Amino acid sequence: NALFADGAAACVVRHPDDLKDARGLVSADTPMGIRGRASHVIPGTEGLMTWTIEDHGFAMTLDPKTPSAVAEVLPDWLDAWLAAQGVSRGDVAGWAIHPGGPRLLETVGGALGLSTEDLEASRGVLQNHGNMSSGTVLFILDALREAGTPGPWVAMAFGPGLTIEAALLG
């Protein structure tokens, strides 16, 4: 439980047409846009991560097999999804991987062949703020923005079911 923390984050999402100037052009300093998003439920893993609502809040179960279950399917699934967006893993300049914990982050990073630098924003948010549930990814995206990391970026999180959620930004 020491890994979990409180945090709040928000972002403004606007339609691309709202970002155009009078000539119909989008400024070069326009923030990242959502280019695509996807979800994938890993078959046979429904018991590896669960959230239930009890009298005193959420109760979570997390099987130690969770990181390896994600790592087993993530590379092929992610590559296929990115290819459908016209992007490869090598094109991605920023990675916002939700650090459910250090082991999950390291296992996912290893499965995707990511460098220490690729994981720096995720690791830094985990170290400085802890796991703030959903808001954690927005903290990581802000760290990438603050560092001046060019696009495209992939934001990724994992949830009950066992589910992979991903967004391509850029």
mmCIF file of C-alpha atoms in Angstrom:
data_model
loop_
_atom_site.group_PDB
_atom_site.id
_atom_site.type_symbol
_atom_site.label_atom_id
_atom_site.label_comp_id
_atom_site.label_asym_id
_atom_site.label_seq_id
_atom_site.Cartn_x
_atom_site.Cartn_y
_atom_site.Cartn_z
ATOM 1 C CA ASN A 1 0.000 0.000 0.000
ATOM 2 C CA ALA A 2 2.940 2.370 0.440
ATOM 3 C CA LEU A 3 3.175 2.558 -3.362
ATOM 4 C CA PHE A 4 -0.221 4.269 -3.694
ATOM 5 C CA ALA A 5 -0.634 8.025 -3.410
ATOM 6 C CA ASP A 6 -3.136 10.801 -3.863
ATOM 7 C CA GLY A 7 -2.931 13.103 -6.828
ATOM 8 C CA ALA A 8 -5.164 15.036 -9.134
ATOM 9 C CA ALA A 9 -4.675 15.934 -12.772
ATOM 10 C CA ALA A 10 -6.753 17.232 -15.630
ATOM 11 C CA CYS A 11 -6.267 17.996 -19.287
ATOM 12 C CA VAL A 12 -8.146 20.007 -21.871
ATOM 13 C CA VAL A 13 -9.054 18.122 -25.025
ATOM 14 C CA ARG A 14 -10.242 20.151 -27.971
ATOM 15 C CA HIS A 15 -11.326 19.324 -31.496
ATOM 16 C CA PRO A 16 -8.539 20.027 -34.048
ATOM 17 C CA ASP A 17 -10.772 22.533 -35.871
ATOM 18 C CA ASP A 18 -10.781 24.670 -32.704
ATOM 19 C CA LEU A 19 -6.987 25.046 -32.979
ATOM 20 C CA LYS A 20 -6.959 26.566 -36.485
ATOM 21 C CA ASP A 21 -6.267 30.230 -37.111
ATOM 22 C CA ALA A 22 -8.241 32.471 -39.479
ATOM 23 C CA ARG A 23 -6.407 30.929 -42.459
ATOM 24 C CA GLY A 24 -7.366 27.404 -41.377
ATOM 25 C CA LEU A 25 -3.811 26.538 -40.273
ATOM 26 C CA VAL A 26 -2.824 24.908 -36.999
ATOM 27 C CA SER A 27 0.047 26.679 -35.235
ATOM 28 C CA ALA A 28 3.376 24.854 -34.906
ATOM 29 C CA ASP A 29 3.216 25.334 -31.130
ATOM 30 C CA THR A 30 -0.146 23.587 -30.838
ATOM 31 C CA PRO A 31 -0.199 20.990 -28.051
ATOM 32 C CA MET A 32 -0.216 17.292 -28.815
ATOM 33 C CA GLY A 33 -3.378 15.819 -30.263
ATOM 34 C CA ILE A 34 -4.839 12.353 -29.890
ATOM 35 C CA ARG A 35 -4.033 10.472 -33.095
ATOM 36 C CA GLY A 36 -5.484 7.151 -31.994
ATOM 37 C CA ARG A 37 -6.479 5.034 -29.025
ATOM 38 C CA ALA A 38 -7.033 1.365 -28.352
ATOM 39 C CA SER A 39 -7.959 -1.166 -25.691
ATOM 40 C CA HIS A 40 -7.079 -4.830 -25.497
ATOM 41 C CA VAL A 41 -8.286 -7.409 -22.987
ATOM 42 C CA ILE A 42 -5.721 -10.174 -22.551
ATOM 43 C CA PRO A 43 -7.629 -13.464 -22.741
ATOM 44 C CA GLY A 44 -7.584 -15.689 -19.664
ATOM 45 C CA THR A 45 -6.245 -13.011 -17.307
ATOM 46 C CA GLU A 46 -9.421 -11.703 -15.686
ATOM 47 C CA GLY A 47 -8.301 -12.704 -12.177
ATOM 48 C CA LEU A 48 -4.803 -11.207 -12.307
ATOM 49 C CA MET A 49 -5.899 -7.656 -11.446
ATOM 50 C CA THR A 50 -9.204 -6.869 -9.797
ATOM 51 C CA TRP A 51 -10.864 -3.861 -8.197
ATOM 52 C CA THR A 52 -13.886 -4.284 -5.977
ATOM 53 C CA ILE A 53 -15.830 -1.657 -4.090
ATOM 54 C CA GLU A 54 -16.159 -2.455 -0.401
ATOM 55 C CA ASP A 55 -17.594 -0.588 2.590
ATOM 56 C CA HIS A 56 -14.365 1.373 3.097
ATOM 57 C CA GLY A 57 -13.389 2.040 -0.516
ATOM 58 C CA PHE A 58 -11.665 0.116 -3.262
ATOM 59 C CA ALA A 59 -9.983 -3.215 -2.658
ATOM 60 C CA MET A 60 -7.424 -4.271 -5.231
ATOM 61 C CA THR A 61 -5.886 -7.647 -5.915
ATOM 62 C CA LEU A 62 -2.769 -7.924 -8.029
ATOM 63 C CA ASP A 63 -1.331 -11.297 -8.937
ATOM 64 C CA PRO A 64 2.489 -11.446 -9.206
ATOM 65 C CA LYS A 65 1.997 -12.897 -12.720
ATOM 66 C CA THR A 66 0.526 -9.596 -13.980
ATOM 67 C CA PRO A 67 3.743 -8.045 -15.378
ATOM 68 C CA SER A 68 4.725 -11.190 -17.274
ATOM 69 C CA ALA A 69 1.180 -11.621 -18.646
ATOM 70 C CA VAL A 70 1.283 -8.065 -20.003
ATOM 71 C CA ALA A 71 4.820 -8.458 -21.379
ATOM 72 C CA GLU A 72 3.882 -11.669 -23.197
ATOM 73 C CA VAL A 73 1.270 -10.036 -25.440
ATOM 74 C CA LEU A 74 2.180 -6.333 -25.412
ATOM 75 C CA PRO A 75 4.927 -6.169 -28.082
ATOM 76 C CA ASP A 76 2.935 -7.889 -30.842
ATOM 77 C CA TRP A 77 -0.317 -6.140 -29.964
ATOM 78 C CA LEU A 78 1.325 -2.708 -29.731
ATOM 79 C CA ASP A 79 3.280 -3.134 -32.969
ATOM 80 C CA ALA A 80 0.118 -4.115 -34.872
ATOM 81 C CA TRP A 81 -1.849 -1.200 -33.425
ATOM 82 C CA LEU A 82 0.925 1.320 -34.098
ATOM 83 C CA ALA A 83 1.295 0.026 -37.669
ATOM 84 C CA ALA A 84 -2.420 0.651 -38.208
ATOM 85 C CA GLN A 85 -1.721 4.270 -37.147
ATOM 86 C CA GLY A 86 1.181 4.512 -39.628
ATOM 87 C CA VAL A 87 3.793 4.514 -36.855
ATOM 88 C CA SER A 88 6.392 2.031 -35.611
ATOM 89 C CA ARG A 89 7.832 1.653 -32.122
ATOM 90 C CA GLY A 90 11.026 3.295 -33.364
ATOM 91 C CA ASP A 91 9.079 6.422 -34.361
ATOM 92 C CA VAL A 92 7.835 6.978 -30.800
ATOM 93 C CA ALA A 93 9.890 9.649 -29.037
ATOM 94 C CA GLY A 94 8.022 9.733 -25.714
ATOM 95 C CA TRP A 95 6.664 6.916 -23.572
ATOM 96 C CA ALA A 96 4.126 7.583 -20.814
ATOM 97 C CA ILE A 97 3.799 4.124 -19.293
ATOM 98 C CA HIS A 98 1.672 3.970 -16.162
ATOM 99 C CA PRO A 99 4.004 2.614 -13.489
ATOM 100 C CA GLY A 100 1.672 0.352 -11.535
ATOM 101 C CA GLY A 101 4.857 -0.486 -9.701
ATOM 102 C CA PRO A 102 8.591 -0.717 -10.408
ATOM 103 C CA ARG A 103 8.404 -4.359 -11.518
ATOM 104 C CA LEU A 104 5.617 -3.699 -14.021
ATOM 105 C CA LEU A 105 7.473 -0.721 -15.442
ATOM 106 C CA GLU A 106 10.743 -2.643 -15.825
ATOM 107 C CA THR A 107 9.027 -5.693 -17.317
ATOM 108 C CA VAL A 108 7.058 -3.633 -19.842
ATOM 109 C CA GLY A 109 10.140 -1.576 -20.712
ATOM 110 C CA GLY A 110 12.159 -4.748 -21.253
ATOM 111 C CA ALA A 111 9.454 -6.365 -23.387
ATOM 112 C CA LEU A 112 9.317 -3.277 -25.615
ATOM 113 C CA GLY A 113 13.095 -2.809 -25.744
ATOM 114 C CA LEU A 114 12.885 0.643 -24.172
ATOM 115 C CA SER A 115 15.933 2.421 -22.801
ATOM 116 C CA THR A 116 16.461 3.883 -19.348
ATOM 117 C CA GLU A 117 15.834 7.302 -20.886
ATOM 118 C CA ASP A 118 12.533 6.099 -22.410
ATOM 119 C CA LEU A 119 11.315 5.137 -18.934
ATOM 120 C CA GLU A 120 12.693 8.212 -17.148
ATOM 121 C CA ALA A 121 9.420 10.199 -17.032
ATOM 122 C CA SER A 122 7.409 7.217 -15.782
ATOM 123 C CA ARG A 123 10.038 6.237 -13.238
ATOM 124 C CA GLY A 124 10.404 9.812 -12.013
ATOM 125 C CA VAL A 125 6.669 10.248 -11.443
ATOM 126 C CA LEU A 126 6.498 6.940 -9.571
ATOM 127 C CA GLN A 127 9.487 7.887 -7.412
ATOM 128 C CA ASN A 128 8.343 11.444 -6.688
ATOM 129 C CA HIS A 129 4.585 10.963 -6.427
ATOM 130 C CA GLY A 130 3.767 7.236 -6.197
ATOM 131 C CA ASN A 131 0.972 5.432 -8.017
ATOM 132 C CA MET A 132 -1.910 7.908 -8.157
ATOM 133 C CA SER A 133 -4.145 5.573 -10.144
ATOM 134 C CA SER A 134 -5.522 7.147 -13.335
ATOM 135 C CA GLY A 135 -4.017 10.596 -12.783
ATOM 136 C CA THR A 136 -0.491 9.159 -12.921
ATOM 137 C CA VAL A 137 -0.437 9.071 -16.733
ATOM 138 C CA LEU A 138 -1.279 12.779 -16.939
ATOM 139 C CA PHE A 139 1.610 13.535 -14.567
ATOM 140 C CA ILE A 140 3.906 11.539 -16.886
ATOM 141 C CA LEU A 141 2.620 13.360 -19.970
ATOM 142 C CA ASP A 142 3.321 16.642 -18.196
ATOM 143 C CA ALA A 143 6.874 15.456 -17.429
ATOM 144 C CA LEU A 144 7.402 14.662 -21.133
ATOM 145 C CA ARG A 145 6.048 18.108 -22.049
ATOM 146 C CA GLU A 146 8.269 19.832 -19.473
ATOM 147 C CA ALA A 147 11.320 17.961 -20.812
ATOM 148 C CA GLY A 148 10.557 19.141 -24.356
ATOM 149 C CA THR A 149 10.237 15.577 -25.638
ATOM 150 C CA PRO A 150 9.158 15.699 -29.286
ATOM 151 C CA GLY A 151 6.257 13.592 -30.537
ATOM 152 C CA PRO A 152 4.841 11.223 -31.152
ATOM 153 C CA TRP A 153 4.160 9.853 -27.689
ATOM 154 C CA VAL A 154 2.475 6.670 -26.530
ATOM 155 C CA ALA A 155 0.495 6.770 -23.290
ATOM 156 C CA MET A 156 -0.259 3.373 -21.813
ATOM 157 C CA ALA A 157 -1.937 1.951 -18.725
ATOM 158 C CA PHE A 158 -3.119 -1.428 -17.494
ATOM 159 C CA GLY A 159 -6.308 -2.273 -15.679
ATOM 160 C CA PRO A 160 -8.602 -4.968 -14.404
ATOM 161 C CA GLY A 161 -9.590 -7.634 -16.787
ATOM 162 C CA LEU A 162 -6.344 -7.602 -17.563
ATOM 163 C CA THR A 163 -6.655 -4.700 -19.974
ATOM 164 C CA ILE A 164 -4.118 -2.668 -21.945
ATOM 165 C CA GLU A 165 -5.184 0.903 -22.721
ATOM 166 C CA ALA A 166 -3.120 2.975 -25.140
ATOM 167 C CA ALA A 167 -3.223 6.356 -26.852
ATOM 168 C CA LEU A 168 -1.021 7.747 -29.591
ATOM 169 C CA LEU A 169 -0.365 11.463 -29.196
ATOM 170 C CA GLY A 170 1.334 13.758 -31.618
#
